[in-house]
Coordinates of N, CA and C in Angstrom, one line a residue:
M1 N 0.8 -0.8 0.3 CA 0.4 0.0 0.5 C 1.0 1.5 0.0
E2 N 0.6 2.0 -0.9 CA 1.3 3.5 -1.6 C 0.8 4.7 -0.9
R3 N 1.9 4.7 0.7 CA 1.0 6.5 1.2 C 1.5 7.4 0.0
R4 N 0.4 8.6 0.5 CA 1.2 9.5 -0.1 C 0.8 11.4 0.4
R5 N 1.2 12.0 0.0 CA 1.6 13.4 0.8 C 0.2 13.7 -0.1
S6 N -0.4 14.5 0.8 CA -1.5 15.7 0.4 C -1.2 16.7 -0.9
S7 N -2.1 16.9 -1.5 CA -1.7 17.5 -2.9 C -1.7 19.4 -2.7
H8 N -1.0 20.0 -3.2 CA -1.1 21.3 -2.3 C -1.5 22.5 -3.6
R9 N -2.1 23.0 -3.6 CA -2.4 23.8 -4.8 C -1.4 25.6 -4.8
I10 N -1.3 25.7 -5.9 CA -0.2 26.7 -5.9 C -1.0 27.8 -6.5
R11 N -1.4 29.0 -6.6 CA -2.1 30.3 -7.1 C -1.0 31.3 -7.6
Q12 N -0.8 31.4 -8.4 CA -0.1 32.9 -8.9 C -1.0 34.1 -9.8
F13 N -1.3 34.4 -10.2 CA -1.5 36.0 -10.6 C -0.7 36.3 -11.8
D14 N -1.6 36.0 -12.6 CA -0.7 35.9 -14.3 C -1.2 37.6 -14.7
C15 N 0.0 38.1 -14.6 CA 0.1 39.5 -15.8 C -0.9 39.6 -16.8
R16 N -0.9 38.9 -17.4 CA -1.1 39.0 -18.9 C -3.0 38.7 -19.1
T17 N -3.3 38.0 -18.7 CA -4.7 37.3 -18.0 C -5.6 37.9 -17.1
R18 N -5.1 38.5 -16.0 CA -5.6 39.1 -14.6 C -5.9 38.0 -14.4
L19 N -5.7 36.8 -14.1 CA -6.5 36.2 -13.8 C -5.7 35.4 -13.0
I20 N -6.5 34.4 -11.3 CA -5.1 33.5 -10.8 C -5.1 32.5 -11.4
R21 N -4.3 32.1 -11.5 CA -4.0 30.5 -11.9 C -3.7 29.4 -10.8
V22 N -4.4 28.0 -10.7 CA -4.5 27.4 -9.7 C -3.8 26.2 -10.6
E23 N -2.4 25.8 -9.4 CA -1.9 24.7 -10.6 C -2.2 23.4 -9.3
H24 N -2.1 22.3 -9.0 CA -1.7 21.2 -8.5 C -0.2 20.1 -8.7
L25 N 0.1 20.3 -7.4 CA 1.7 19.7 -7.8 C 1.1 18.3 -7.9
Q26 N 2.2 17.8 -7.9 CA 2.3 16.1 -8.4 C 2.5 15.4 -6.9
R27 N 1.4 14.3 -6.6 CA 1.5 13.7 -5.2 C 3.1 12.6 -5.0
T28 N 3.5 13.0 -4.3 CA 5.5 12.7 -4.2 C 4.8 11.2 -2.9
P29 N 5.6 10.2 -3.4 CA 5.2 8.6 -2.2 C 5.9 9.2 -0.8
L30 N 5.6 9.0 0.4 CA 6.7 9.2 1.7 C 7.0 7.3 1.4
V31 N 8.0 7.6 2.1 CA 9.4 6.1 2.3 C 8.7 5.9 3.7
G32 N 7.6 4.7 3.5 CA 7.5 3.8 4.3 C 8.2 2.7 5.1
P33 N 8.2 2.4 5.5 CA 9.3 0.6 5.7 C 8.8 0.1 5.1
T34 N 8.5 -0.4 4.2 CA 7.9 -1.2 2.9 C 9.0 -0.8 1.9
E35 N 9.4 0.3 1.6 CA 10.1 0.7 0.7 C 12.0 0.7 1.5
K36 N 12.0 0.7 3.4 CA 13.1 0.6 3.1 C 13.5 -0.5 3.0
M37 N 12.4 -1.4 3.7 CA 12.9 -3.5 3.4 C 13.4 -3.4 2.0
D38 N 12.8 -2.8 1.4 CA 13.2 -2.9 0.1 C 14.7 -2.6 -0.9
K39 N 14.9 -1.5 -0.2 CA 16.1 -0.7 -0.3 C 17.1 -1.7 0.1
K40 N 17.0 -2.0 1.5 CA 17.7 -3.1 2.6 C 18.1 -4.7 1.9
R41 N 16.7 -4.7 0.8 CA 16.5 -6.4 0.3 C 17.6 -6.0 -1.5
N42 N 17.4 -4.7 -1.6 CA 18.3 -4.6 -3.1 C 20.0 -4.5 -2.2
N43 N 20.3 -3.9 -1.4 CA 21.4 -3.8 -1.4 C 22.1 -5.1 -0.8
L44 N 20.9 -6.3 -0.1 CA 21.8 -7.3 0.8 C 22.4 -8.1 -0.9
S45 N 20.6 -8.4 -2.1 CA 21.0 -9.2 -3.4 C 22.3 -8.3 -4.2
R46 N 22.7 -7.4 -3.8 CA 24.1 -6.4 -5.0 C 25.0 -7.0 -4.4
F47 N 25.4 -6.9 -3.0 CA 26.4 -7.7 -2.1 C 26.4 -9.2 -2.4
L48 N 25.3 -10.1 -2.4 CA 25.9 -11.6 -2.6 C 26.1 -11.7 -4.5
Y49 N 25.6 -10.6 -4.8 CA 25.6 -10.7 -6.6 C 26.8 -10.7 -6.7
Y50 N 27.6 -8.9 -5.7 CA 28.8 -9.3 -6.6 C 29.6 -9.4 -5.9
G51 N 29.6 -10.1 -5.0 CA 30.5 -11.0 -3.3 C 30.6 -12.4 -4.4
S52 N 29.4 -12.7 -4.7 CA 29.2 -14.5 -5.7 C 30.6 -14.4 -6.9
R53 N 30.1 -13.0 -7.3 CA 31.3 -12.9 -8.9 C 32.3 -13.1 -8.3
W54 N 33.0 -12.7 -7.4 CA 34.0 -11.9 -7.3 C 34.8 -13.3 -6.4
I55 N 34.2 -14.0 -5.8 CA 34.8 -15.8 -5.3 C 34.8 -16.5 -6.3
L56 N 33.8 -16.7 -6.6 CA 33.8 -17.4 -7.9 C 35.4 -17.1 -9.0
G57 N 35.4 -16.1 -9.2 CA 36.5 -15.1 -10.1 C 37.8 -15.6 -9.4
G58 N 37.7 -15.8 -8.1 CA 39.0 -15.7 -7.4 C 39.5 -17.1 -7.7
V59 N 38.5 -17.7 -7.3 CA 38.8 -19.2 -7.3 C 38.8 -20.0 -8.3
F60 N 38.3 -19.9 -9.6 CA 38.6 -20.0 -11.0 C 40.5 -20.0 -11.4
I61 N 40.4 -18.6 -11.3 CA 41.9 -17.7 -11.6 C 42.7 -18.5 -10.8
Y62 N 43.1 -18.4 -9.5 CA 44.0 -19.8 -8.6 C 43.7 -20.7 -9.0
A63 N 42.9 -21.3 -9.5 CA 42.7 -22.7 -9.9 C 43.8 -23.0 -11.4
S64 N 43.1 -22.5 -12.3 CA 43.9 -22.0 -13.1 C 45.6 -22.0 -13.2
Y65 N 46.0 -21.3 -12.5 CA 47.5 -20.6 -12.2 C 48.4 -21.9 -12.0
D66 N 48.4 -22.8 -11.3 CA 49.7 -23.7 -11.4 C 49.3 -24.6 -12.3
K67 N 47.9 -24.8 -12.9 CA 48.1 -26.0 -14.2 C 48.4 -25.1 -15.6
I68 N 48.4 -24.2 -15.4 CA 48.5 -23.3 -16.8 C 49.8 -23.5 -16.8
L69 N 50.9 -23.7 -15.8 CA 52.7 -23.5 -15.6 C 53.0 -24.4 -14.9
H70 N 52.1 -26.1 -15.1 CA 52.9 -26.9 -15.2 C 51.5 -27.9 -15.7
P71 N 51.5 -27.9 -17.2 CA 50.4 -28.7 -18.2 C 50.9 -30.1 -18.2
A72 N 52.4 -31.1 -17.8 CA 52.2 -32.3 -17.9 C 52.1 -32.7 -16.2
A73 N 52.4 -32.1 -15.4 CA 51.6 -33.0 -13.9 C 49.9 -32.4 -13.8
F74 N 49.4 -31.6 -15.1 CA 48.2 -31.8 -14.6 C 47.5 -32.7 -15.2
S75 N 48.3 -33.5 -16.2 CA 47.9 -34.3 -17.6 C 48.4 -35.1 -17.0
K76 N 49.0 -35.6 -16.2 CA 49.1 -37.1 -15.3 C 47.8 -37.1 -14.2
I77 N 47.7 -36.1 -13.7 CA 46.3 -35.9 -12.6 C 45.3 -36.2 -13.1
I78 N 44.6 -35.6 -14.5 CA 43.7 -36.3 -15.4 C 43.9 -37.4 -15.4
Y79 N 44.4 -38.2 -16.2 CA 45.4 -39.6 -17.0 C 44.8 -40.3 -15.4
N80 N 45.5 -39.9 -14.2 CA 45.1 -41.0 -12.7 C 43.8 -41.0 -12.7
Y81 N 42.5 -39.7 -12.9 CA 41.2 -39.8 -12.7 C 40.5 -41.3 -13.3
Q82 N 41.2 -41.5 -14.6 CA 40.6 -42.2 -15.0 C 39.1 -42.7 -16.3
I83 N 39.0 -41.8 -16.9 CA 37.1 -40.7 -16.6 C 37.7 -40.5 -18.2
L84 N 38.4 -40.1 -18.4 CA 38.9 -39.2 -20.3 C 40.0 -40.6 -20.6
P85 N 39.6 -40.4 -22.3 CA 40.1 -41.4 -23.2 C 41.5 -40.6 -23.4
D86 N 42.3 -41.8 -23.7 CA 43.9 -41.3 -24.0 C 44.3 -39.9 -24.7
G87 N 43.4 -40.4 -25.6 CA 44.0 -39.2 -26.3 C 43.1 -37.4 -26.3
L88 N 42.2 -37.5 -25.3 CA 41.9 -36.4 -24.6 C 42.7 -35.6 -23.7
I89 N 43.5 -36.4 -22.8 CA 43.9 -35.9 -21.6 C 45.2 -35.0 -22.0
N90 N 45.3 -34.5 -22.5 CA 46.5 -33.6 -23.3 C 45.5 -32.7 -23.6
L91 N 45.1 -32.5 -24.8 CA 44.0 -31.6 -25.1 C 43.3 -31.2 -23.8
T92 N 42.4 -31.9 -23.0 CA 41.7 -31.6 -21.7 C 43.1 -30.9 -20.8
A93 N 43.9 -31.0 -20.8 CA 45.5 -30.7 -19.8 C 45.4 -28.9 -20.1
L94 N 45.7 -29.0 -21.5 CA 45.9 -27.5 -21.9 C 44.7 -26.2 -21.6
V95 N 43.5 -27.1 -22.3 CA 42.6 -26.2 -22.3 C 41.5 -25.8 -21.2
L96 N 42.0 -27.0 -20.2 CA 40.7 -26.2 -19.4 C 41.0 -25.1 -18.5
P97 N 42.5 -25.3 -17.9 CA 43.0 -24.2 -17.3 C 42.9 -23.0 -18.0
M98 N 42.7 -23.3 -19.2 CA 42.4 -21.5 -20.2 C 41.4 -21.4 -19.8
L99 N 40.6 -22.1 -20.0 CA 39.0 -22.1 -19.2 C 38.9 -21.2 -18.5
E100 N 39.5 -22.2 -17.2 CA 39.3 -21.6 -15.9 C 39.3 -19.9 -15.9
L101 N 40.8 -19.8 -16.2 CA 41.3 -18.9 -16.4 C 40.4 -17.3 -17.0
I102 N 39.8 -17.6 -18.4 CA 38.7 -16.9 -18.4 C 37.7 -16.5 -18.0
M103 N 37.8 -17.8 -17.4 CA 36.0 -18.0 -16.3 C 36.3 -16.7 -15.7
G104 N 37.2 -16.8 -14.8 CA 38.1 -16.1 -13.3 C 37.7 -15.1 -13.6
I105 N 37.9 -14.4 -14.8 CA 38.1 -12.9 -15.3 C 36.8 -12.4 -16.0
F106 N 36.6 -13.5 -16.5 CA 35.0 -12.5 -16.8 C 34.3 -12.5 -15.8
F107 N 33.9 -13.4 -14.6 CA 33.4 -13.2 -13.5 C 33.8 -11.6 -13.1
W108 N 35.0 -11.9 -12.9 CA 35.6 -10.3 -12.4 C 35.2 -9.1 -12.7
V109 N 35.1 -9.5 -14.3 CA 35.1 -8.4 -15.5 C 32.8 -7.9 -15.5
G110 N 32.5 -8.9 -15.3 CA 31.0 -9.1 -15.4 C 30.4 -9.0 -17.1
F111 N 31.2 -10.0 -18.0 CA 31.7 -10.1 -19.6 C 30.6 -11.5 -19.1
W112 N 29.8 -11.1 -20.0 CA 28.8 -12.2 -20.8 C 28.3 -13.1 -20.0
M113 N 27.5 -13.2 -18.7 CA 27.5 -13.7 -17.3 C 26.5 -15.3 -18.0
P114 N 25.9 -14.7 -18.5 CA 24.8 -15.9 -18.9 C 25.5 -16.9 -19.1
G115 N 26.7 -17.1 -20.1 CA 27.4 -18.5 -20.8 C 28.2 -18.5 -19.5
T116 N 28.7 -17.5 -19.0 CA 30.1 -18.1 -17.9 C 29.5 -18.5 -16.6
V117 N 28.2 -18.4 -16.2 CA 27.5 -18.9 -15.2 C 27.1 -20.4 -15.5
M118 N 26.2 -20.2 -16.7 CA 26.1 -22.1 -17.2 C 27.5 -22.7 -17.3
L119 N 28.1 -22.5 -18.0 CA 30.1 -22.7 -18.4 C 31.0 -23.1 -16.5
S120 N 30.1 -22.1 -15.6 CA 30.4 -22.8 -14.6 C 29.5 -23.8 -13.2
N121 N 28.8 -23.4 -14.0 CA 27.6 -25.1 -13.4 C 28.1 -26.3 -13.9
I122 N 28.7 -26.5 -15.4 CA 28.9 -27.1 -15.7 C 30.5 -28.0 -15.2
L123 N 31.2 -27.0 -15.4 CA 32.2 -27.5 -15.0 C 32.2 -28.3 -13.3
L124 N 31.8 -27.3 -12.6 CA 31.6 -27.9 -11.0 C 30.7 -29.0 -11.0
V125 N 29.8 -29.5 -11.5 CA 28.7 -30.3 -11.1 C 30.3 -31.7 -12.1
S126 N 30.9 -31.1 -13.5 CA 31.4 -32.7 -13.7 C 32.6 -32.9 -12.5
Y127 N 32.8 -31.9 -11.9 CA 34.1 -32.1 -11.2 C 33.7 -32.7 -9.7
I128 N 32.8 -31.9 -9.6 CA 32.4 -33.1 -8.1 C 31.9 -34.4 -8.4
G129 N 31.2 -34.5 -9.6 CA 31.2 -35.8 -10.4 C 32.4 -36.5 -10.5
A130 N 33.3 -36.1 -10.5 CA 34.6 -36.8 -11.0 C 35.1 -37.6 -9.5
L131 N 35.3 -36.3 -8.6 CA 35.4 -36.1 -7.1 C 34.9 -37.6 -6.6
I132 N 33.6 -37.5 -6.5 CA 32.8 -38.7 -5.7 C 33.3 -40.3 -7.0
L133 N 33.1 -40.2 -8.2 CA 33.5 -41.5 -8.5 C 34.8 -41.8 -8.3
N134 N 35.8 -41.2 -7.8 CA 37.5 -41.9 -8.0 C 37.3 -42.1 -6.7
L135 N 36.1 -41.5 -5.6 CA 36.1 -41.4 -3.7 C 35.9 -43.4 -3.5
A136 N 34.3 -43.3 -4.8 CA 33.8 -44.0 -5.0 C 34.9 -45.5 -5.0
R137 N 35.4 -45.0 -6.7 CA 36.7 -46.6 -6.5 C 37.6 -46.6 -5.5
G138 N 37.7 -45.8 -5.0 CA 38.7 -46.4 -3.6 C 39.9 -46.0 -4.0
L139 N 40.2 -44.8 -5.2 CA 41.5 -44.3 -5.4 C 42.1 -43.4 -4.7
D140 N 43.4 -43.4 -4.4 CA 44.3 -42.4 -3.6 C 44.9 -41.6 -4.3
I141 N 44.6 -40.9 -5.4 CA 44.9 -40.1 -6.7 C 44.8 -38.2 -5.9
N142 N 45.7 -37.7 -6.6 CA 45.8 -36.0 -5.9 C 44.9 -35.6 -6.7
C143 N 44.2 -34.7 -5.9 CA 42.8 -33.9 -6.5 C 43.4 -33.1 -7.6
G144 N 44.3 -31.9 -8.3 CA 44.4 -31.9 -8.9 C 43.5 -30.1 -8.8
C145 N 42.8 -29.8 -7.8 CA 42.1 -28.8 -7.9 C 42.4 -27.5 -8.1
F146 N 43.9 -27.2 -7.5 CA 44.0 -26.2 -7.2 C 45.9 -26.1 -7.6
S147 N 46.4 -27.0 -7.1 CA 47.8 -27.2 -7.4 C 48.3 -28.7 -8.2
T148 N 49.1 -28.8 -8.4 CA 49.5 -30.1 -9.1 C 50.9 -30.4 -8.6
S149 N 50.8 -30.2 -7.9 CA 52.1 -30.8 -6.5 C 50.9 -31.8 -6.0
S150 N 52.0 -32.9 -5.8 CA 51.3 -34.1 -4.9 C 51.1 -33.4 -3.1
G151 N 50.0 -34.2 -2.7 CA 49.7 -33.8 -1.4 C 48.1 -33.4 -1.2
S152 N 47.6 -33.0 -1.7 CA 45.8 -33.1 -1.9 C 45.2 -34.2 -2.6
S153 N 45.2 -34.4 -2.0 CA 44.7 -36.4 -2.0 C 42.8 -35.7 -2.4
I154 N 42.1 -36.7 -3.1 CA 40.8 -36.3 -2.8 C 39.9 -37.0 -1.9
N155 N 39.4 -36.3 -1.3 CA 39.2 -36.5 -0.1 C 37.0 -35.5 -0.2
I156 N 36.3 -35.9 1.0 CA 35.1 -35.5 1.6 C 35.3 -33.8 0.9
E157 N 36.5 -33.4 2.0 CA 36.7 -31.4 1.9 C 36.8 -31.1 0.7
S158 N 37.0 -32.1 -0.2 CA 37.0 -31.1 -1.3 C 36.5 -31.2 -2.0
I159 N 35.4 -32.3 -1.9 CA 33.8 -32.2 -2.7 C 32.9 -31.1 -2.0
L160 N 33.0 -30.5 -1.0 CA 32.5 -30.4 -0.2 C 32.5 -28.5 -0.8
W161 N 34.0 -28.0 -0.8 CA 34.4 -27.2 -1.4 C 33.3 -26.7 -2.8
D162 N 33.9 -27.8 -3.4 CA 33.3 -28.2 -4.7 C 31.9 -27.0 -4.9
A163 N 31.1 -28.6 -3.4 CA 29.9 -28.3 -3.8 C 29.1 -26.7 -3.0
A164 N 30.6 -25.7 -2.2 CA 30.1 -24.6 -2.0 C 30.0 -23.8 -3.1
F165 N 31.0 -23.7 -3.9 CA 31.2 -22.9 -5.3 C 29.9 -23.4 -6.5
L166 N 29.8 -24.2 -6.2 CA 28.7 -24.8 -6.9 C 27.4 -24.1 -6.0
A167 N 27.1 -24.1 -5.0 CA 25.9 -23.1 -4.5 C 26.1 -21.3 -5.2
L168 N 27.3 -20.9 -5.3 CA 27.6 -19.5 -5.6 C 27.4 -19.6 -7.2
S169 N 28.0 -20.9 -7.8 CA 27.5 -20.3 -8.9 C 26.2 -20.8 -9.4
V170 N 25.4 -21.3 -8.8 CA 23.5 -21.5 -9.1 C 23.0 -19.8 -8.5
Y171 N 23.8 -19.8 -7.2 CA 23.0 -18.5 -7.0 C 23.3 -17.2 -7.8
L172 N 24.1 -17.3 -8.9 CA 24.3 -16.2 -9.8 C 23.8 -16.6 -11.2
T173 N 23.3 -18.3 -11.5 CA 22.3 -18.2 -12.3 C 21.1 -17.5 -12.0
V174 N 20.6 -17.8 -11.0 CA 19.2 -17.2 -10.5 C 18.9 -16.2 -10.6
A175 N 20.5 -15.4 -10.3 CA 20.0 -13.9 -10.3 C 20.3 -13.7 -11.8
V176 N 21.4 -13.3 -12.5 CA 21.4 -14.1 -14.0 C 20.2 -13.8 -14.6
F177 N 19.4 -15.0 -14.4 CA 18.4 -15.6 -15.6 C 16.9 -15.5 -14.9
G178 N 17.1 -14.4 -13.7 CA 15.6 -14.6 -13.0 C 15.1 -14.0 -14.1
S179 N 13.4 -13.2 -13.7 CA 12.9 -12.6 -14.4 C 13.0 -10.9 -13.5
E180 N 12.7 -11.2 -12.5 CA 12.5 -10.0 -11.9 C 14.4 -9.9 -11.1
N181 N 15.0 -10.5 -10.8 CA 16.3 -10.0 -10.1 C 16.9 -9.2 -12.3
S182 N 16.6 -9.9 -13.3 CA 17.5 -9.7 -14.2 C 17.3 -8.3 -14.6
R183 N 16.2 -7.5 -14.1 CA 15.6 -6.7 -14.4 C 16.5 -5.7 -13.4
E184 N 16.7 -5.7 -12.2 CA 17.6 -5.4 -11.6 C 18.4 -5.2 -11.7
L185 N 19.4 -6.3 -12.2 CA 20.0 -6.3 -12.6 C 21.2 -5.5 -13.8
K186 N 19.3 -5.3 -14.8 CA 19.9 -4.2 -15.8 C 20.1 -2.6 -14.9
Q187 N 19.4 -2.6 -13.9 CA 19.4 -1.1 -13.4 C 20.6 -1.0 -13.1
I188 N 21.3 -1.7 -12.6 CA 22.3 -2.1 -11.9 C 23.6 -1.4 -12.7
H189 N 23.6 -2.4 -13.4 CA 24.3 -1.8 -14.6 C 24.3 -0.4 -15.5
G190 N 23.3 -0.2 -15.3 CA 22.9 0.7 -16.5 C 21.8 1.1 -17.4

């Protein structure tokens, strides 16, 4: 329910016509509790939106760094997962880190967000699936999530971290593709 101020009349004497002209001012809405809540909600959603973008961008950039510097070691990690055919292992070791780097930059810049969030969801679901599959197989292999050096083997903690990143990515998907939120984001970005 919108509350409005009462209209005021302005009386002016018009010298040419020698008549008093009466004008009504437009009614202006008062700021009530619902408007304040909407403003707080918009600030919170803006904070969550940008925070999620920056976190995911940082995660993807950080995850790509060591893999780009050591493609042979990352290729061995992919081979140990025993999921891809041998012909795709080296190609994946070269393309996947570059894709993560580009996605991280796109998250930070806010470029091509619909495609970036969809690709992020696909990658994170596939990462979680590969981790769960190899944990169920009982293979004790290097995760390769953030580093190509040995020491970070597959465990429940790495799956939970990827699930948390997936939750942020799903939130961004809703924010980018949601009808009401997409209008708000267009207003935010101008």
